[in-house]
Amino acid sequence: MKEPSLGEFEELVLLTVAAQHDEAYGVSILESLEDQLGKKLNISAIHVALKRMDDKGFVKSRFGGITSDRGGRRKKFYIITALGKRKLDQQYALRTRIYNQIPKISFG
């Protein structure tokens, strides 16, 4: 069976999930990516990417406890799976291999 693909935006979200380990949830991922990218993102895009990656087996989720600061709603936390980590490793190796093919010439 062919391993599922990982889109560029999904890769950024998955990297953030991995970096935040067991504390990653929609808003924390959004804020981190906005800070890293220096631009505004849509929370819906984050949730869609998380749902797709959950379906592909790259992340798994759990609900946290009910908090008063969220009006009684629970946060949904995400962690990266072994398959997700392996996919990130493959993406990193691919990008590094291609990057290393850039000729050693001066761009100045």
Tab-separated table of C-alpha atoms in Angstrom:
chain	number	residue	atom	x	y	z
A	1	MET	CA	0.000	0.000	0.000
A	2	LYS	CA	1.288	3.430	-0.941
A	3	GLU	CA	2.148	5.740	1.944
A	4	PRO	CA	-0.036	8.872	2.086
A	5	SER	CA	1.425	12.139	0.832
A	6	LEU	CA	2.185	15.233	2.878
A	7	GLY	CA	1.462	18.668	1.419
A	8	GLU	CA	3.630	21.702	2.121
A	9	PHE	CA	1.164	23.354	4.513
A	10	GLU	CA	0.507	20.020	6.206
A	11	GLU	CA	4.262	19.640	6.667
A	12	LEU	CA	4.451	23.000	8.465
A	13	VAL	CA	1.522	22.079	10.714
A	14	LEU	CA	3.012	18.641	11.417
A	15	LEU	CA	6.390	20.177	12.292
A	16	THR	CA	4.623	22.494	14.737
A	17	VAL	CA	2.671	19.611	16.276
A	18	ALA	CA	5.938	17.726	16.756
A	19	ALA	CA	7.695	20.782	18.233
A	20	GLN	CA	4.871	21.400	20.720
A	21	HIS	CA	4.706	17.681	21.548
A	22	ASP	CA	1.718	16.926	23.772
A	23	GLU	CA	0.588	20.576	24.063
A	24	ALA	CA	-0.362	21.252	20.428
A	25	TYR	CA	-3.916	22.422	19.729
A	26	GLY	CA	-5.482	24.549	17.002
A	27	VAL	CA	-4.818	28.028	18.396
A	28	SER	CA	-1.310	27.197	19.665
A	29	ILE	CA	-0.389	25.842	16.234
A	30	LEU	CA	-1.904	28.912	14.541
A	31	GLU	CA	-0.023	31.364	16.764
A	32	SER	CA	3.264	29.519	16.360
A	33	LEU	CA	2.978	29.355	12.570
A	34	GLU	CA	1.931	33.012	12.308
A	35	ASP	CA	4.987	33.926	14.368
A	36	GLN	CA	7.316	31.719	12.309
A	37	LEU	CA	5.908	32.766	8.918
A	38	GLY	CA	5.279	36.425	9.756
A	39	LYS	CA	1.789	36.427	8.289
A	40	LYS	CA	-1.815	35.842	9.296
A	41	LEU	CA	-3.340	32.406	8.783
A	42	ASN	CA	-6.891	31.114	9.015
A	43	ILE	CA	-7.715	28.799	11.939
A	44	SER	CA	-9.967	26.789	9.617
A	45	ALA	CA	-6.952	25.954	7.441
A	46	ILE	CA	-5.172	24.600	10.525
A	47	HIS	CA	-8.165	22.452	11.496
A	48	VAL	CA	-8.598	21.116	7.941
A	49	ALA	CA	-4.895	20.171	7.798
A	50	LEU	CA	-5.117	18.461	11.195
A	51	LYS	CA	-8.215	16.498	10.118
A	52	ARG	CA	-6.519	15.365	6.889
A	53	MET	CA	-3.374	14.315	8.735
A	54	ASP	CA	-5.460	12.495	11.360
A	55	ASP	CA	-7.160	10.578	8.528
A	56	LYS	CA	-3.722	9.764	7.032
A	57	GLY	CA	-2.384	8.570	10.402
A	58	PHE	CA	0.267	11.298	10.784
A	59	VAL	CA	-1.258	12.665	14.016
A	60	LYS	CA	-3.611	11.467	16.699
A	61	SER	CA	-5.711	13.543	19.035
A	62	ARG	CA	-7.206	13.576	22.490
A	63	PHE	CA	-9.546	15.959	24.280
A	64	GLY	CA	-8.295	17.917	27.286
A	65	GLY	CA	-10.352	18.835	30.328
A	66	ILE	CA	-13.145	21.409	30.408
A	67	THR	CA	-11.863	24.910	31.193
A	68	SER	CA	-13.809	28.008	32.165
A	69	ASP	CA	-11.679	30.288	29.960
A	70	ARG	CA	-13.026	28.495	26.878
A	71	GLY	CA	-16.669	28.657	27.967
A	72	GLY	CA	-16.697	25.018	29.006
A	73	ARG	CA	-15.294	23.760	25.703
A	74	ARG	CA	-12.445	21.310	25.718
A	75	LYS	CA	-9.225	21.701	23.747
A	76	LYS	CA	-8.310	19.001	21.261
A	77	PHE	CA	-4.613	18.201	21.579
A	78	TYR	CA	-2.534	16.584	18.847
A	79	ILE	CA	0.632	14.505	18.864
A	80	ILE	CA	2.688	13.232	15.975
A	81	THR	CA	2.596	9.467	15.301
A	82	ALA	CA	5.526	7.244	14.309
A	83	LEU	CA	4.227	7.349	10.716
A	84	GLY	CA	4.104	11.162	10.868
A	85	LYS	CA	7.678	11.344	12.182
A	86	ARG	CA	8.879	8.966	9.468
A	87	LYS	CA	7.160	11.134	6.824
A	88	LEU	CA	8.825	14.283	8.211
A	89	ASP	CA	12.199	12.508	8.120
A	90	GLN	CA	11.600	11.548	4.470
A	91	GLN	CA	10.612	15.121	3.557
A	92	TYR	CA	13.703	16.509	5.315
A	93	ALA	CA	15.990	14.039	3.536
A	94	LEU	CA	14.409	14.857	0.158
A	95	ARG	CA	14.705	18.620	0.637
A	96	THR	CA	18.296	18.334	1.895
A	97	ARG	CA	19.281	16.076	-1.022
A	98	ILE	CA	17.843	18.553	-3.549
A	99	TYR	CA	19.342	21.549	-1.721
A	100	ASN	CA	22.771	19.922	-1.798
A	101	GLN	CA	22.534	19.714	-5.594
A	102	ILE	CA	22.720	23.507	-5.868
A	103	PRO	CA	26.047	24.306	-7.522
A	104	LYS	CA	28.670	25.961	-5.334
A	105	ILE	CA	28.693	29.279	-7.142
A	106	SER	CA	28.608	32.809	-5.831
A	107	PHE	CA	25.203	34.497	-5.677
A	108	GLY	CA	26.710	37.825	-4.570
